XYZ file of C-alpha atoms in Angstrom:
673
model
C -0.657 62.921 51.495
C 1.753 60.344 49.960
C 5.252 59.700 51.043
C 8.185 60.210 48.823
C 8.998 56.711 48.415
C 5.119 55.964 47.664
C 5.206 58.788 45.027
C 8.288 57.255 43.291
C 6.795 53.632 43.326
C 3.383 55.009 41.768
C 5.091 57.026 39.108
C 7.201 53.704 38.359
C 4.233 51.556 38.270
C 2.468 54.164 36.000
C 5.523 54.124 33.582
C 5.571 50.268 33.424
C 1.894 50.073 32.944
C 2.280 52.512 29.895
C 5.147 50.472 28.485
C 3.242 47.200 29.037
C 0.277 48.723 26.967
C 2.482 49.969 24.150
C 4.170 46.533 23.821
C 0.954 44.712 23.760
C -0.476 46.968 21.202
C 2.795 46.610 19.167
C 2.906 42.770 19.629
C -0.855 42.563 18.488
C 0.509 43.612 14.872
C 3.429 41.235 15.076
C 3.196 37.963 12.958
C 3.778 34.755 14.818
C 3.492 31.167 13.812
C 0.600 29.603 15.187
C 1.211 26.066 16.776
C -2.277 24.901 17.627
C -5.371 23.582 15.909
C -8.639 26.076 15.756
C -12.095 26.232 14.042
C -13.157 28.711 11.442
C -14.256 31.038 14.469
C -10.881 31.020 15.882
C -11.683 28.801 18.945
C -9.517 25.825 19.884
C -10.540 22.759 18.270
C -9.453 19.119 19.593
C -7.522 17.038 16.735
C -10.279 16.079 14.243
C -8.479 14.804 11.335
C -6.162 11.786 11.187
C -3.908 12.069 8.294
C -2.257 9.042 6.420
C 0.340 9.662 3.580
C 1.523 7.191 1.130
C 4.258 8.006 -1.406
C 5.281 5.640 -4.375
C 8.090 6.443 -6.558
C 9.099 5.369 -9.710
C 12.705 5.835 -10.905
C 13.381 5.467 -14.695
C 16.456 7.001 -16.034
C 17.134 10.337 -14.443
C 13.657 10.951 -13.903
C 11.678 10.334 -10.621
C 7.664 9.923 -10.931
C 5.963 10.212 -7.572
C 2.560 9.704 -6.552
C 1.548 10.916 -2.991
C -1.834 10.159 -1.718
C -3.307 11.812 1.369
C -6.055 10.242 3.374
C -8.245 12.660 5.526
C -10.361 10.640 8.201
C -13.089 12.729 9.938
C -13.495 11.083 13.270
C -16.153 13.752 14.765
C -19.797 13.298 14.643
C -20.170 16.362 12.440
C -18.578 17.585 9.131
C -15.370 19.474 9.029
C -13.144 21.169 6.662
C -9.492 20.059 6.585
C -6.356 22.134 5.785
C -2.752 20.539 5.540
C 0.577 22.681 5.027
C 3.013 20.067 3.770
C 6.526 19.692 2.190
C 7.585 18.330 -1.190
C 10.910 18.485 -2.912
C 11.907 21.971 -3.992
C 12.598 20.737 -7.454
C 9.117 18.886 -7.849
C 6.820 19.378 -10.806
C 3.456 18.992 -9.550
C 1.252 18.007 -12.634
C -1.676 16.013 -11.452
C -4.280 15.792 -8.793
C -7.227 13.502 -8.285
C -9.738 13.395 -5.276
C -11.423 10.134 -4.289
C -14.449 9.847 -2.151
C -15.407 6.251 -1.604
C -15.920 4.796 -5.258
C -16.164 8.365 -6.771
C -13.195 9.849 -8.573
C -13.054 13.455 -9.351
C -10.127 14.756 -11.557
C -8.350 17.862 -10.491
C -8.342 20.769 -13.144
C -5.551 23.071 -13.247
C -6.779 26.844 -13.153
C -5.688 30.406 -12.268
C -4.986 30.557 -8.549
C -7.469 33.140 -7.901
C -10.192 31.507 -9.785
C -9.671 28.102 -8.381
C -9.742 29.576 -4.857
C -13.086 31.421 -5.776
C -14.619 28.015 -7.051
C -13.236 26.198 -3.757
C -14.748 28.692 -1.560
C -18.060 28.932 -3.276
C -18.218 24.715 -3.301
C -17.361 24.810 0.447
C -20.153 27.318 1.166
C -22.722 25.390 -0.669
C -21.849 22.264 1.013
C -20.128 20.363 -1.772
C -17.178 18.329 -1.182
C -13.991 19.874 -2.803
C -10.261 19.864 -2.747
C -7.929 22.628 -3.681
C -3.986 22.331 -3.785
C -1.818 25.389 -3.937
C 1.828 26.213 -3.984
C 2.937 28.366 -0.948
C 6.588 27.875 -1.752
C 8.557 25.582 -4.260
C 8.954 23.062 -1.436
C 5.726 23.916 0.620
C 2.177 23.158 -0.443
C -1.472 23.612 1.019
C -4.411 21.233 0.539
C -7.725 22.360 1.626
C -10.654 19.809 1.651
C -14.191 20.962 2.158
C -16.962 19.220 3.903
C -15.656 15.728 4.962
C -18.692 14.141 6.281
C -18.731 12.299 9.694
C -16.636 9.376 9.791
C -15.711 9.871 5.952
C -12.448 9.439 4.256
C -11.318 11.569 1.443
C -8.145 10.625 -0.391
C -6.265 13.743 -2.221
C -3.868 12.107 -4.870
C -0.901 14.207 -6.085
C 1.594 13.291 -8.947
C 4.886 15.069 -9.445
C 8.384 14.452 -11.329
C 11.939 15.330 -10.456
C 15.268 14.886 -11.881
C 17.211 12.560 -9.680
C 20.316 14.250 -8.097
C 23.585 13.191 -8.939
C 27.154 13.897 -7.419
C 30.434 12.339 -7.094
C 29.184 9.197 -8.569
C 26.394 8.700 -6.415
C 22.581 9.279 -7.310
C 20.285 10.582 -4.534
C 16.321 11.256 -3.866
C 15.224 13.080 -1.054
C 11.564 13.410 0.235
C 10.626 15.867 2.930
C 8.174 14.549 5.742
C 7.838 17.631 7.805
C 8.739 21.291 7.910
C 11.244 23.314 10.166
C 9.231 26.043 11.511
C 9.626 29.379 9.666
C 11.089 32.645 10.888
C 8.903 35.613 9.502
C 10.862 38.919 9.068
C 9.071 41.946 10.701
C 9.920 43.925 7.814
C 8.941 41.364 5.141
C 7.033 42.559 2.158
C 3.355 41.804 1.519
C 3.531 39.084 -1.126
C -0.133 39.117 -2.388
C -2.430 41.940 -3.480
C -5.726 42.320 -1.856
C -7.480 41.206 -4.766
C -5.626 37.728 -4.557
C -6.695 37.244 -0.975
C -9.781 35.311 0.173
C -11.720 34.637 3.117
C -9.630 31.565 3.875
C -6.457 32.760 3.021
C -5.983 35.944 4.914
C -2.752 35.188 6.763
C -0.321 38.063 7.270
C 2.089 38.264 4.290
C 0.004 35.503 2.523
C 1.666 32.943 4.710
C -0.130 29.879 6.138
C 1.904 28.368 8.888
C 1.811 24.673 9.410
C 0.770 23.177 12.852
C 2.991 20.843 14.782
C 2.454 17.708 17.139
C 5.335 17.136 19.331
C 5.819 13.328 19.946
C 5.838 12.204 23.689
C 8.618 10.296 25.194
C 6.102 7.211 24.652
C 5.862 7.670 20.944
C 9.434 8.216 20.622
C 10.239 4.786 22.070
C 7.924 2.957 19.275
C 4.241 3.722 19.812
C 2.273 4.699 16.560
C 1.979 8.685 16.019
C -1.226 10.224 14.939
C 0.011 10.568 11.388
C 1.085 7.588 9.430
C 3.399 7.442 6.462
C 4.392 4.776 3.974
C 7.023 4.985 1.224
C 7.622 2.551 -1.619
C 10.262 3.057 -4.507
C 10.722 1.064 -7.807
C 14.190 1.663 -9.227
C 14.876 0.930 -13.016
C 17.974 3.193 -14.066
C 19.383 0.317 -16.508
C 22.288 0.059 -14.496
C 23.482 -2.596 -11.928
C 23.641 -0.644 -8.613
C 25.881 -0.975 -5.516
C 25.616 0.631 -1.970
C 21.812 1.385 -1.916
C 21.516 3.202 1.287
C 18.964 4.921 3.173
C 20.602 7.642 5.235
C 18.260 8.111 8.242
C 15.505 5.416 7.862
C 15.040 1.705 8.035
C 14.151 0.070 4.696
C 13.642 -3.214 2.960
C 15.709 -3.691 -0.134
C 14.788 -6.185 -2.877
C 16.492 -6.842 -6.343
C 13.756 -8.976 -8.397
C 15.583 -8.576 -11.894
C 18.797 -7.243 -13.340
C 18.817 -3.327 -12.833
C 15.503 -3.281 -10.912
C 15.230 -2.794 -7.360
C 12.419 -2.126 -4.677
C 12.862 -0.127 -1.681
C 10.136 -0.087 1.147
C 10.189 2.092 4.282
C 9.959 -0.194 7.358
C 9.732 2.216 10.025
C 6.739 3.763 12.037
C 8.153 6.997 13.474
C 9.395 8.127 10.338
C 7.829 11.558 9.802
C 10.158 13.744 11.753
C 13.090 13.889 9.488
C 13.768 13.811 5.473
C 13.853 10.690 3.833
C 17.124 10.073 1.697
C 18.023 7.305 -0.513
C 21.656 7.136 -2.196
C 22.879 4.505 -4.778
C 25.636 4.180 -7.105
C 26.045 2.592 -10.589
C 28.683 -0.347 -10.563
C 30.552 1.492 -13.392
C 31.000 5.165 -12.597
C 32.199 6.119 -16.180
C 28.817 4.964 -17.829
C 27.422 7.706 -15.682
C 29.510 10.831 -16.744
C 27.028 11.711 -19.466
C 23.518 10.944 -20.247
C 20.910 12.265 -22.549
C 16.972 11.374 -22.648
C 14.749 12.774 -25.347
C 10.769 13.174 -25.504
C 9.017 13.387 -29.060
C 5.420 14.618 -29.374
C 3.104 14.279 -32.165
C 3.086 18.137 -33.281
C 6.708 17.893 -33.624
C 7.785 19.358 -30.197
C 10.925 17.543 -28.913
C 12.440 17.903 -25.477
C 15.837 16.778 -24.110
C 17.202 16.204 -20.413
C 20.831 16.030 -20.248
C 23.377 15.285 -17.353
C 26.542 16.822 -18.453
C 29.837 15.988 -16.189
C 33.214 16.796 -17.699
C 35.906 14.125 -17.314
C 37.949 14.452 -14.197
C 41.518 14.874 -15.995
C 40.546 18.543 -16.801
C 40.876 19.168 -13.191
C 43.455 16.927 -11.645
C 46.451 18.692 -13.221
C 45.150 22.079 -12.147
C 46.845 24.333 -9.774
C 45.281 24.812 -6.692
C 44.393 28.658 -6.268
C 44.680 30.670 -3.057
C 41.122 31.067 -1.524
C 39.451 33.274 0.954
C 37.069 31.106 2.996
C 34.109 32.718 4.814
C 31.949 30.618 6.922
C 28.674 31.965 7.970
C 26.944 29.842 10.624
C 23.340 30.295 11.517
C 22.845 30.512 15.458
C 19.250 31.376 15.607
C 16.721 29.568 17.964
C 15.626 26.994 15.255
C 19.223 25.609 15.021
C 19.136 24.670 18.589
C 19.932 20.995 19.449
C 21.187 18.734 16.926
C 21.453 21.202 13.964
C 23.743 23.462 16.173
C 25.988 20.293 17.015
C 26.187 19.509 13.266
C 26.996 23.063 12.395
C 29.894 23.113 14.861
C 31.103 19.734 13.921
C 31.149 20.782 10.201
C 32.995 24.202 10.979
C 35.776 22.375 13.076
C 36.198 19.986 10.187
C 36.202 22.852 7.601
C 39.201 24.456 9.729
C 41.317 21.347 9.545
C 41.173 21.302 5.776
C 42.340 24.924 5.272
C 45.898 25.474 3.820
C 48.452 27.984 4.955
C 47.803 29.675 1.673
C 44.405 30.348 2.707
C 42.639 33.008 4.506
C 39.308 32.714 6.447
C 36.746 34.290 8.688
C 33.724 32.904 10.729
C 30.537 35.004 11.092
C 27.648 33.762 13.299
C 24.291 35.386 13.181
C 20.859 35.355 14.603
C 19.012 38.960 15.147
C 22.552 40.214 15.372
C 25.740 39.495 13.154
C 28.848 38.498 15.251
C 32.104 38.242 13.233
C 34.988 36.422 14.678
C 37.376 39.174 13.166
C 36.817 42.548 11.236
C 38.888 41.078 8.312
C 40.087 37.778 6.962
C 42.935 35.979 8.901
C 45.753 33.835 7.526
C 45.053 30.150 8.479
C 48.066 29.775 11.060
C 47.767 27.789 13.963
C 47.381 30.849 16.209
C 44.338 31.897 14.219
C 42.956 28.423 13.843
C 43.001 28.026 17.590
C 41.295 31.600 18.132
C 38.552 30.244 15.637
C 38.010 27.142 17.606
C 37.223 29.167 20.720
C 35.015 31.289 18.707
C 33.060 28.068 17.479
C 33.103 26.700 21.073
C 31.344 30.029 22.054
C 28.289 29.945 19.617
C 24.861 29.300 21.032
C 21.659 29.054 19.299
C 19.028 31.628 20.184
C 16.960 34.494 18.422
C 15.380 34.935 15.182
C 17.024 33.956 11.653
C 17.903 37.197 10.164
C 19.820 35.938 7.294
C 19.688 39.237 5.168
C 22.010 40.868 7.733
C 24.469 38.216 7.328
C 24.404 38.320 3.550
C 24.983 41.883 3.747
C 28.176 41.328 5.997
C 29.878 38.768 3.616
C 28.667 40.206 -0.010
C 29.023 43.647 -1.315
C 29.501 43.245 -5.080
C 33.297 43.454 -4.934
C 35.831 41.999 -7.341
C 38.709 39.733 -6.599
C 42.236 39.121 -8.572
C 44.511 36.449 -7.639
C 42.291 34.322 -5.407
C 38.982 32.863 -5.176
C 36.451 33.754 -2.597
C 34.127 31.561 -1.482
C 31.362 31.831 1.111
C 29.959 28.684 2.747
C 26.709 29.462 4.470
C 25.564 26.759 7.164
C 21.796 27.148 7.989
C 18.785 25.483 8.406
C 16.976 28.189 6.238
C 13.896 28.505 8.440
C 12.815 31.662 6.797
C 9.802 32.742 4.885
C 11.307 35.997 3.147
C 13.152 33.960 0.398
C 12.353 36.299 -2.473
C 13.774 39.330 -0.780
C 17.174 37.302 0.350
C 17.423 35.939 -3.666
C 17.373 39.590 -4.896
C 19.719 40.737 -2.153
C 22.315 37.809 -3.225
C 21.951 38.691 -6.994
C 22.570 42.191 -6.445
C 25.576 41.907 -4.399
C 27.345 38.506 -5.314
C 30.170 40.169 -7.337
C 33.098 37.801 -7.702
C 31.999 35.770 -4.787
C 30.642 32.278 -4.898
C 28.078 31.232 -2.448
C 27.823 27.597 -1.208
C 24.871 26.711 1.073
C 25.003 23.691 3.531
C 21.755 22.548 4.655
C 21.963 21.721 8.471
C 19.285 19.616 10.373
C 16.698 17.015 9.772
C 14.396 18.919 7.748
C 16.031 21.971 6.178
C 14.575 24.567 3.984
C 16.152 23.296 0.853
C 14.157 25.436 -1.350
C 15.963 28.520 0.153
C 19.247 27.037 0.175
C 19.211 25.313 -3.219
C 18.037 28.728 -5.028
C 20.595 31.002 -3.055
C 23.300 28.429 -4.468
C 21.934 28.830 -7.852
C 22.103 32.517 -7.744
C 25.365 32.484 -6.015
C 26.909 30.333 -8.688
C 27.705 27.650 -5.904
C 26.136 24.461 -4.884
C 23.988 23.024 -1.920
C 24.992 20.388 0.282
C 22.700 18.529 2.696
C 23.989 17.213 6.008
C 21.246 15.220 7.801
C 23.313 13.868 10.893
C 26.698 13.990 12.642
C 27.557 11.031 10.985
C 27.532 12.814 7.484
C 29.489 15.877 8.623
C 33.089 14.608 7.697
C 32.428 12.795 4.484
C 29.896 15.724 3.099
C 32.350 18.485 4.251
C 35.324 16.533 2.680
C 33.350 16.182 -0.565
C 32.456 19.902 -0.627
C 36.109 21.047 0.139
C 37.487 18.580 -2.687
C 35.361 20.408 -5.016
C 35.977 23.666 -3.792
C 39.627 23.058 -4.108
C 39.455 23.115 -7.868
C 38.704 25.777 -10.057
C 35.047 25.980 -11.608
C 34.087 25.978 -15.420
C 32.640 29.134 -16.099
C 30.843 30.802 -18.841
C 28.892 27.741 -19.679
C 26.443 27.582 -22.644
C 24.445 25.291 -24.915
C 24.053 25.542 -28.688
C 23.556 23.424 -31.453
C 26.123 22.358 -33.895
C 25.896 25.674 -35.710
C 26.546 27.624 -32.678
C 22.748 28.742 -32.526
C 21.518 29.205 -28.645
C 18.846 26.935 -27.408
C 15.822 27.162 -25.218
C 17.294 25.540 -22.094
C 16.842 25.575 -18.199
C 18.041 26.445 -15.846
C 19.255 29.530 -17.419
C 21.946 31.040 -17.134
C 23.951 27.899 -16.403
C 25.661 27.732 -12.920
C 29.520 27.221 -12.559
C 30.440 23.852 -12.884
C 32.527 22.033 -10.280
C 34.462 18.830 -10.215
C 32.180 15.817 -9.436
C 28.983 17.629 -9.644
C 27.141 17.616 -12.932
C 24.585 19.791 -14.560
C 21.173 18.768 -15.139
C 19.557 20.597 -17.815
C 16.237 20.452 -19.734
C 16.219 21.646 -23.336
C 13.508 22.459 -25.805
C 15.095 20.692 -28.898
C 12.729 21.291 -31.827
C 15.000 19.961 -34.889
C 18.306 19.900 -33.102
C 20.102 16.499 -33.281
C 23.396 17.449 -31.445
C 24.121 19.654 -28.227
C 27.248 21.148 -27.555
C 28.261 22.502 -24.208
C 30.994 25.144 -24.169
C 32.827 26.581 -21.268
C 36.266 28.058 -20.091
C 38.537 26.360 -17.657
C 41.984 27.246 -16.290
C 43.652 24.898 -19.189
C 41.547 26.731 -21.820
C 38.066 26.268 -23.550
C 36.082 23.110 -23.091
C 33.456 21.402 -25.590
C 31.249 18.432 -24.881
C 29.055 17.078 -27.678
C 25.905 14.907 -26.952
C 23.862 13.346 -29.550
C 20.295 13.559 -29.491
C 19.712 10.730 -32.095
C 21.449 8.255 -29.764
C 19.417 8.992 -26.532
C 17.028 7.016 -24.765
C 13.285 7.896 -24.648
C 11.740 9.333 -21.540
C 8.427 10.820 -20.297
C 7.546 13.964 -18.701
C 10.697 15.813 -19.708
C 8.488 18.637 -21.312
C 7.130 19.276 -17.590
C 10.736 19.355 -16.114
C 11.714 21.754 -18.860
C 8.684 23.962 -17.980
C 9.168 23.608 -14.164
C 12.830 24.893 -14.704
C 11.884 27.470 -16.855
C 9.445 28.960 -14.446
C 11.945 28.515 -11.743
C 14.441 30.600 -13.652
C 11.858 33.105 -14.563
C 10.869 33.861 -10.919
C 14.362 33.709 -9.529
C 15.884 36.349 -11.853
C 12.746 38.599 -12.378
C 10.286 40.750 -10.456
C 7.145 38.424 -9.938
C 4.751 40.841 -11.423
C 6.797 41.259 -14.527
C 6.694 37.437 -15.337
C 3.295 36.537 -13.853
C 1.680 36.211 -17.411
C 4.331 34.195 -18.877
C 4.673 31.814 -15.722
C 0.958 31.351 -15.546
C 0.593 30.660 -19.249
C 3.613 28.128 -18.936
C 1.941 26.556 -15.907
C -1.426 26.299 -17.733
C -0.067 24.636 -20.783
C 1.788 21.932 -19.057
C -0.666 21.488 -16.305
C 1.699 22.564 -13.623
C 1.380 24.111 -9.952
C 2.789 27.604 -9.661
C 2.626 30.587 -7.577
C -0.367 31.647 -10.042
C -2.093 28.250 -10.689
C -3.666 25.762 -8.370
C -5.745 22.198 -8.870
C -9.326 22.392 -8.088
C -11.713 19.243 -7.836
C -15.317 19.637 -6.691
C -17.757 16.788 -6.252
C -21.200 18.410 -7.367
C -23.359 16.348 -5.116
C -24.278 18.315 -1.855
C -24.003 16.695 1.367
C -26.461 17.175 4.199
C -24.510 19.435 6.612
C -22.222 22.155 5.597
C -18.839 22.084 7.783
C -18.615 25.024 10.263
C -15.383 23.965 11.660
C -11.594 23.596 10.040
C -9.220 21.388 11.371
C -5.681 21.561 10.724
C -3.479 18.309 9.963
C -0.601 18.318 11.986
C 3.323 17.910 10.997
C 5.577 16.402 13.384
C 8.163 18.638 14.798
C 11.576 17.855 13.196
C 14.077 15.413 14.917
C 16.364 17.013 17.054
C 14.554 20.556 17.174
C 14.240 21.516 20.922
C 11.038 23.483 21.033
C 11.740 25.303 24.288
C 10.420 28.729 23.117
C 8.878 30.003 19.883
C 12.606 30.803 18.727
C 12.132 31.198 15.251
C 9.385 33.889 15.930
C 10.986 37.109 16.219
C 8.681 38.157 18.985
C 9.898 35.512 21.513
C 12.347 38.048 23.268
C 9.500 40.660 23.358
C 7.209 38.236 24.793
C 9.873 37.524 27.559
C 10.679 41.333 27.877
C 6.933 42.090 28.504
C 6.541 39.136 31.194
C 9.622 40.681 32.924
C 7.924 44.124 32.960
C 4.612 42.763 34.244
C 6.649 40.739 37.207
C 8.612 44.176 37.938
C 5.221 45.893 37.977
C 3.917 43.387 40.370
C 6.860 43.514 42.417
C 6.589 47.364 42.628
C 3.109 47.142 44.059
C 4.078 44.679 46.364
C 6.890 46.937 47.831
C 4.276 49.889 47.763
C 1.825 47.876 49.964
C 4.725 46.755 52.262
C 5.742 50.444 52.623
C 1.895 51.406 53.493
C 1.655 48.652 55.821
C 4.900 49.701 57.661
C 3.734 53.181 57.872
C 0.476 52.177 59.549
C 2.206 50.236 62.209
C 4.212 52.953 63.074
């Protein structure tokens, strides 16, 4: 007969065992990013693909044309399939794909995504070499390459166009080289229908996660990483430039002719952070307004306008009282340099508040933690309280952005002051569409300004969130940038916006322009807008300022010629359609636009097939790896919402083992007695 202590320990052990079984069962259905290579059967696979990437940019006027080459080298003695999840700029219009196998060149064709996937799968099964390029997010893409022979190289070449950023008198281009791991919300909605899934794309929620190689200490001191990257830029914007500056990489800069510049990346370990190049024209006033047009033989005309009102519309404006709400991401993906940058940005933001302003600070991971239940006056006492709150912030847990948005946006209207929400995050989430709809529904009179923190933030989420929030996106890539970038942001926020913006022709007829609707316009930050002109010769921008109506007129007849504006127009239209409508409602229109203009979209893909069959059909799939972002401390799967569950499960199992040991000790003690 068992003693009472033994009975109690037995019951505790049974209870712990049942809880453990339930947790394991629950966790088997949870979604978790996979950070390893594997073959098609799910078995671990040693690195089999070496990836070399080359990017060549040509900047003409306001347009950046980019050619990206991905070279896949199979070092195994057998054929393999390759898959690579990689980033591109979130505003890029990907319009061409070519596959090179030795001397053979296969031009990719745009097709409906479902059809392209079927063609790729059939070619792979038949032993044919093929390449498939799809868009997973506006800034995240997937390349699949089938049947790469032993020792063989396959090159996939992509072409895209984007509009150069211009703000505060400075042009900027940004090229992402890696991806910050994304947090997958457990309650995320299924993004693909069953009919759209295929055998090689059956990940939960339609999400295919990148894999990562974390550089060793030796690699961080100069050894060459497995993946190689080169970047060359040719600049011809027709202006003499000053202060050409690569923010985070070493580059070589040459000036072969007036207004022409070449920039070449001069760094081996360059693929763990975004590449950013900034440059200024010698005379800022010449960049206040620019207009480029494109003419087709069938009569179609497109225009690309950069519209920035003169500064004197703002300098005499009386400053309005503001309520500033700072929302800071404290999830695990922010651990390390990102959290340091966020704290420094918050400290500096507090120093810029006036006594007329009120403020609050809200931290969030899985849980929303406000500093105060209501906004506080920016007094010395409250600012010191805020500093103590900032010091206490620590990075841990999952990135549950929706809870933070619910805490600061409720659709309210405000009179007598401006309410501005500044959201500091790396944006490492995968449920962007649900968050966009939440912002649109609850914005009210608030304005949302996103600040991207870290070496490789999710600019797709932050730029789109700011578009819907009628604010703007600011990228801070290092601690040295915190003060100038936050100062620039606050200088802008201190002046009222131009609202109710609209474009029309001289007769007042509306035009087909994108983005639409136009966002609010702030001092020093222009609007880049693509327009379908047809027979329009003059474009009029109208808006409302604190001093009254504002009108700016641009002439299409005196504009410079440019190529690719039609693709940028279609890309912007697709973006706006998806941003403000349910995806299934605009699927046909988006798909038709993408096919007509040869663009990647959520519903189209590029497919290239070499019809000569190889000897061996590949039976294994190797994933080309991304480098972990600089400054990201990969201590635990922090951006995975199940990491705490794993820790809890481990603790329960340890307690179970401890209970069994105690039980055994009691039995031995009883025997000795």
